Amino acid sequence: MYMKKALLTSLILLALNAQAESVFRRSNGAEPKSIDPQLASENAGSNVIYDTFEGLVSNTANGELIPGVAEKWEISDDGKTYTFHLRENAKWSNDTPVTAGDFVYAWRRAVNPATGGEYAFILYPVKNAEAIASGTEKNIEALGIKAIDAHTVQVELNNPTPYFLDLTAHYITYPIPQKIVEQYGDKWTQPGNIVSNGAYKLTKWKAQSDIVVEKSPTYWNKDQVSIDKVIYYPTESTATAFARYRAGEVDYVESLTSEDLETARKQFADQLHIDPYLGIYWIGFNTGKPPLKDNVKLREALSIAIDRQTIIDKITKAGQIPAYGLVPPATKNSAPYQPEYAKLDRKAQIERAKALYAEAGYSKEKPLKISLTYNTSEAHKKIMVAIAAMWKQVLGVETELVNQEWKVMLSNFTQGNIEAYRYGWIGDYNDPYTFLEVFQKGSAMNYSKFSSDAYDAKLKEASATQDLAARAKLLQEAEKMVVDDYAFAPL
């Protein structure tokens, strides 16, 4: 989801060509794992979902909330009950009305353990959502959402949640057509089967070739949809994506290598957009698997040995900000934490890293041997090569770089086979919780296997705190726990 302020930088090349039929051709990264709103977990799938489905509220290009299927809503005085009023002209692509029951069905499906949705935690502020997702509450109907009538949805929260409306813009909350899902099962999102309620409808999906969506004639706001067709091309290689852009084969690429960025600045300056967004890039450490298990000093040494500013100056070159904590500094209602080593100069950092490495039981004569896994991308590869070189130079670590396709990497995450790995997180909403909840026990994205009852309790305490300043302090204390455990190395 796009956010206005951030830590990372989005590199976009955009060229719109005048055609009789307006067609927007975009590079879309990896082949989508899924375009099911309750099952998708990566950008390639969510890009298609955001174009073909619509939730209660939507986001503008600047990350501001605007009405979606819900034309208005009320919030109770205690901040725990939200009542959404749906547009009567909101329709599915098969010309049937979108109803409150469609949202109730989707939300129950999202938290149902049988669904296996990785983003179920997005709905945890809703009454009984976490209990249902964990299996302690067996009654799916106990979820705090109900249809008052065909066009009124009421949601009950555990506690007042300042960012709850932002959550309703996330795709896991989007409605789905129950009859279609039950009729086609796991094939309901295929062309010819799928029914959606957004600005576009899916007309083609050829794996490893292209996905095509076309303007939906039943969308309530169709008169404001100016592009007739969108084509998504799965292109994991950023260099290949840029080559296709230069050849006029695509109109949009979202990421560039440092070399291609320099070329774009010279040849496509009027088409290049460098925008900040709310996110963080990190190296994850699998704390459930040796050699990183039960060795905080080793993980800390590896983190400190990385020269973040050099990576920015020599490799990424797009004005990124070095990260030492988990919550980006521009996040609303936050008090980001930074560890002590962030305040040291580079010489002192290196000395500390070497000392910790020795205390952890390693030396240049007895080096750590570790694998560092990253998903296919020239940009990722250059950063991983640099990190491996820094670990070698500062500590003597012998690093095996492992390149995997994204789907393979996800499978290995699930199996716990990976030692150190490249990862990152783009905020699903503008609040510290979107980053901190990744490391909760039970989070499907907690690939570091970080586990702390105190951390989880601190997040729960923050969730029940209405005073924003007090809440920010509690979240900072939680952030300190995971940062100081070095379950990951922020970059």
mmCIF file of C-alpha atoms in Angstrom, residues 248-416:
data_model
loop_
_atom_site.group_PDB
_atom_site.id
_atom_site.type_symbol
_atom_site.label_atom_id
_atom_site.label_comp_id
_atom_site.label_asym_id
_atom_site.label_seq_id
_atom_site.Cartn_x
_atom_site.Cartn_y
_atom_site.Cartn_z
ATOM 1 C CA GLY A 248 8.507 0.595 -25.514
ATOM 2 C CA GLU A 249 7.049 -2.746 -24.433
ATOM 3 C CA VAL A 250 5.876 -1.561 -21.002
ATOM 4 C CA ASP A 251 4.741 1.806 -19.693
ATOM 5 C CA TYR A 252 5.705 1.382 -16.044
ATOM 6 C CA VAL A 253 8.526 -0.119 -13.995
ATOM 7 C CA GLU A 254 8.698 0.182 -10.234
ATOM 8 C CA SER A 255 12.316 -0.611 -9.462
ATOM 9 C CA LEU A 256 15.666 0.120 -11.094
ATOM 10 C CA THR A 257 19.231 -1.032 -10.612
ATOM 11 C CA SER A 258 21.686 1.737 -9.698
ATOM 12 C CA GLU A 259 23.101 1.665 -13.247
ATOM 13 C CA ASP A 260 19.654 1.851 -14.799
ATOM 14 C CA LEU A 261 18.745 4.677 -12.438
ATOM 15 C CA GLU A 262 21.628 6.736 -13.808
ATOM 16 C CA THR A 263 20.508 5.945 -17.363
ATOM 17 C CA ALA A 264 16.932 6.897 -16.524
ATOM 18 C CA ARG A 265 18.071 10.202 -15.040
ATOM 19 C CA LYS A 266 19.817 11.024 -18.308
ATOM 20 C CA GLN A 267 17.394 9.635 -20.884
ATOM 21 C CA PHE A 268 13.991 9.641 -19.177
ATOM 22 C CA ALA A 269 14.200 12.499 -16.686
ATOM 23 C CA ASP A 270 10.661 13.672 -17.452
ATOM 24 C CA GLN A 271 9.296 10.156 -16.856
ATOM 25 C CA LEU A 272 11.254 9.278 -13.710
ATOM 26 C CA HIS A 273 9.557 9.649 -10.342
ATOM 27 C CA ILE A 274 11.487 9.068 -7.113
ATOM 28 C CA ASP A 275 9.032 9.051 -4.231
ATOM 29 C CA PRO A 276 9.385 8.086 -0.567
ATOM 30 C CA TYR A 277 7.240 5.341 0.885
ATOM 31 C CA LEU A 278 6.711 3.823 4.303
ATOM 32 C CA GLY A 279 8.886 0.750 4.482
ATOM 33 C CA ILE A 280 12.065 -0.929 5.660
ATOM 34 C CA TYR A 281 14.590 -3.332 4.080
ATOM 35 C CA TRP A 282 16.378 -5.831 6.296
ATOM 36 C CA ILE A 283 18.450 -8.974 6.644
ATOM 37 C CA GLY A 284 16.515 -11.522 8.667
ATOM 38 C CA PHE A 285 18.166 -14.019 11.004
ATOM 39 C CA ASN A 286 16.490 -17.377 11.602
ATOM 40 C CA THR A 287 16.676 -17.526 15.396
ATOM 41 C CA GLY A 288 15.200 -21.031 15.392
ATOM 42 C CA LYS A 289 18.105 -22.633 13.526
ATOM 43 C CA PRO A 290 21.852 -22.871 14.287
ATOM 44 C CA PRO A 291 24.216 -21.086 14.030
ATOM 45 C CA LEU A 292 22.041 -18.030 14.725
ATOM 46 C CA LYS A 293 19.859 -19.708 17.334
ATOM 47 C CA ASP A 294 20.542 -18.657 20.950
ATOM 48 C CA ASN A 295 23.420 -16.393 19.915
ATOM 49 C CA VAL A 296 22.393 -12.745 20.248
ATOM 50 C CA LYS A 297 26.010 -11.569 20.249
ATOM 51 C CA LEU A 298 26.638 -13.206 16.890
ATOM 52 C CA ARG A 299 23.507 -11.668 15.388
ATOM 53 C CA GLU A 300 24.453 -8.270 16.784
ATOM 54 C CA ALA A 301 27.973 -8.555 15.365
ATOM 55 C CA LEU A 302 26.589 -9.356 11.918
ATOM 56 C CA SER A 303 24.231 -6.386 12.065
ATOM 57 C CA ILE A 304 26.842 -3.879 13.225
ATOM 58 C CA ALA A 305 29.379 -5.086 10.632
ATOM 59 C CA ILE A 306 27.114 -3.824 7.835
ATOM 60 C CA ASP A 307 28.007 -0.330 6.613
ATOM 61 C CA ARG A 308 24.561 0.971 5.723
ATOM 62 C CA GLN A 309 25.665 4.370 4.459
ATOM 63 C CA THR A 310 28.126 2.806 2.014
ATOM 64 C CA ILE A 311 25.342 0.631 0.590
ATOM 65 C CA ILE A 312 23.247 3.756 0.032
ATOM 66 C CA ASP A 313 26.101 5.816 -1.412
ATOM 67 C CA LYS A 314 27.614 3.135 -3.642
ATOM 68 C CA ILE A 315 24.745 0.810 -4.570
ATOM 69 C CA THR A 316 21.181 2.070 -4.162
ATOM 70 C CA LYS A 317 21.974 5.773 -4.829
ATOM 71 C CA ALA A 318 18.375 6.962 -4.448
ATOM 72 C CA GLY A 319 18.465 8.882 -1.184
ATOM 73 C CA GLN A 320 17.429 6.079 1.163
ATOM 74 C CA ILE A 321 17.908 6.596 4.904
ATOM 75 C CA PRO A 322 20.029 4.144 6.961
ATOM 76 C CA ALA A 323 17.844 2.049 9.259
ATOM 77 C CA TYR A 324 18.815 0.915 12.742
ATOM 78 C CA GLY A 325 15.363 0.178 14.144
ATOM 79 C CA LEU A 326 12.135 -1.354 12.894
ATOM 80 C CA VAL A 327 9.707 1.584 12.744
ATOM 81 C CA PRO A 328 10.493 4.219 10.069
ATOM 82 C CA PRO A 329 10.918 7.708 11.556
ATOM 83 C CA ALA A 330 8.062 9.258 9.529
ATOM 84 C CA THR A 331 5.461 6.824 10.907
ATOM 85 C CA LYS A 332 2.479 8.523 12.557
ATOM 86 C CA ASN A 333 1.990 8.225 16.321
ATOM 87 C CA SER A 334 5.461 6.764 16.791
ATOM 88 C CA ALA A 335 8.584 7.197 18.901
ATOM 89 C CA PRO A 336 11.108 5.079 16.951
ATOM 90 C CA TYR A 337 13.902 3.328 18.850
ATOM 91 C CA GLN A 338 17.562 3.183 17.858
ATOM 92 C CA PRO A 339 20.197 0.941 19.472
ATOM 93 C CA GLU A 340 23.345 2.401 20.999
ATOM 94 C CA TYR A 341 25.640 1.335 18.165
ATOM 95 C CA ALA A 342 23.751 3.647 15.785
ATOM 96 C CA LYS A 343 25.326 6.578 17.627
ATOM 97 C CA LEU A 344 28.896 5.291 17.198
ATOM 98 C CA ASP A 345 31.233 6.298 14.387
ATOM 99 C CA ARG A 346 32.186 3.612 11.875
ATOM 100 C CA LYS A 347 35.518 2.810 13.533
ATOM 101 C CA ALA A 348 33.855 2.229 16.897
ATOM 102 C CA GLN A 349 31.136 0.135 15.258
ATOM 103 C CA ILE A 350 33.750 -2.149 13.693
ATOM 104 C CA GLU A 351 35.551 -2.561 17.015
ATOM 105 C CA ARG A 352 32.287 -3.484 18.726
ATOM 106 C CA ALA A 353 31.353 -5.945 15.974
ATOM 107 C CA LYS A 354 34.726 -7.697 16.260
ATOM 108 C CA ALA A 355 34.470 -7.930 20.036
ATOM 109 C CA LEU A 356 30.966 -9.406 19.875
ATOM 110 C CA TYR A 357 32.027 -11.872 17.182
ATOM 111 C CA ALA A 358 34.848 -13.117 19.419
ATOM 112 C CA GLU A 359 32.531 -13.359 22.435
ATOM 113 C CA ALA A 360 30.143 -15.398 20.294
ATOM 114 C CA GLY A 361 32.899 -17.974 19.785
ATOM 115 C CA TYR A 362 34.183 -17.069 16.331
ATOM 116 C CA SER A 363 37.347 -15.620 14.860
ATOM 117 C CA LYS A 364 39.088 -15.261 11.499
ATOM 118 C CA GLU A 365 40.800 -18.562 12.260
ATOM 119 C CA LYS A 366 37.466 -20.151 13.215
ATOM 120 C CA PRO A 367 35.050 -18.289 10.943
ATOM 121 C CA LEU A 368 31.294 -18.418 10.881
ATOM 122 C CA LYS A 369 29.973 -20.148 7.765
ATOM 123 C CA ILE A 370 26.493 -18.997 6.840
ATOM 124 C CA SER A 371 24.108 -18.871 3.900
ATOM 125 C CA LEU A 372 22.436 -15.604 2.888
ATOM 126 C CA THR A 373 19.347 -16.104 0.721
ATOM 127 C CA TYR A 374 17.715 -13.496 -1.500
ATOM 128 C CA ASN A 375 15.014 -13.523 -4.149
ATOM 129 C CA THR A 376 15.904 -12.966 -7.795
ATOM 130 C CA SER A 377 16.825 -9.349 -8.491
ATOM 131 C CA GLU A 378 19.971 -7.592 -9.674
ATOM 132 C CA ALA A 379 19.405 -4.888 -7.071
ATOM 133 C CA HIS A 380 19.080 -7.414 -4.240
ATOM 134 C CA LYS A 381 22.119 -9.315 -5.493
ATOM 135 C CA LYS A 382 24.363 -6.246 -5.388
ATOM 136 C CA ILE A 383 23.330 -5.479 -1.827
ATOM 137 C CA MET A 384 23.833 -9.099 -0.745
ATOM 138 C CA VAL A 385 27.283 -9.224 -2.376
ATOM 139 C CA ALA A 386 28.219 -6.029 -0.537
ATOM 140 C CA ILE A 387 26.988 -7.382 2.805
ATOM 141 C CA ALA A 388 28.890 -10.645 2.324
ATOM 142 C CA ALA A 389 32.032 -8.629 1.562
ATOM 143 C CA MET A 390 31.535 -6.484 4.683
ATOM 144 C CA TRP A 391 31.051 -9.559 6.860
ATOM 145 C CA LYS A 392 34.219 -11.044 5.376
ATOM 146 C CA GLN A 393 36.301 -7.894 5.739
ATOM 147 C CA VAL A 394 35.192 -6.942 9.241
ATOM 148 C CA LEU A 395 34.696 -10.366 10.815
ATOM 149 C CA GLY A 396 36.062 -13.022 8.476
ATOM 150 C CA VAL A 397 32.642 -14.597 7.906
ATOM 151 C CA GLU A 398 32.375 -17.027 4.987
ATOM 152 C CA THR A 399 29.033 -16.362 3.305
ATOM 153 C CA GLU A 400 27.319 -18.513 0.707
ATOM 154 C CA LEU A 401 24.945 -16.391 -1.374
ATOM 155 C CA VAL A 402 21.797 -18.272 -2.380
ATOM 156 C CA ASN A 403 19.537 -16.891 -5.100
ATOM 157 C CA GLN A 404 15.983 -18.276 -5.253
ATOM 158 C CA GLU A 405 12.764 -17.481 -7.067
ATOM 159 C CA TRP A 406 10.272 -15.811 -4.744
ATOM 160 C CA LYS A 407 7.881 -18.773 -4.564
ATOM 161 C CA VAL A 408 10.751 -21.131 -3.709
ATOM 162 C CA MET A 409 11.982 -18.741 -1.056
ATOM 163 C CA LEU A 410 8.506 -18.538 0.504
ATOM 164 C CA SER A 411 8.382 -22.326 0.665
ATOM 165 C CA ASN A 412 11.761 -22.446 2.398
ATOM 166 C CA PHE A 413 10.615 -19.782 4.855
ATOM 167 C CA THR A 414 7.676 -21.983 5.787
ATOM 168 C CA GLN A 415 9.922 -25.014 6.239
ATOM 169 C CA GLY A 416 12.433 -23.029 8.308
#
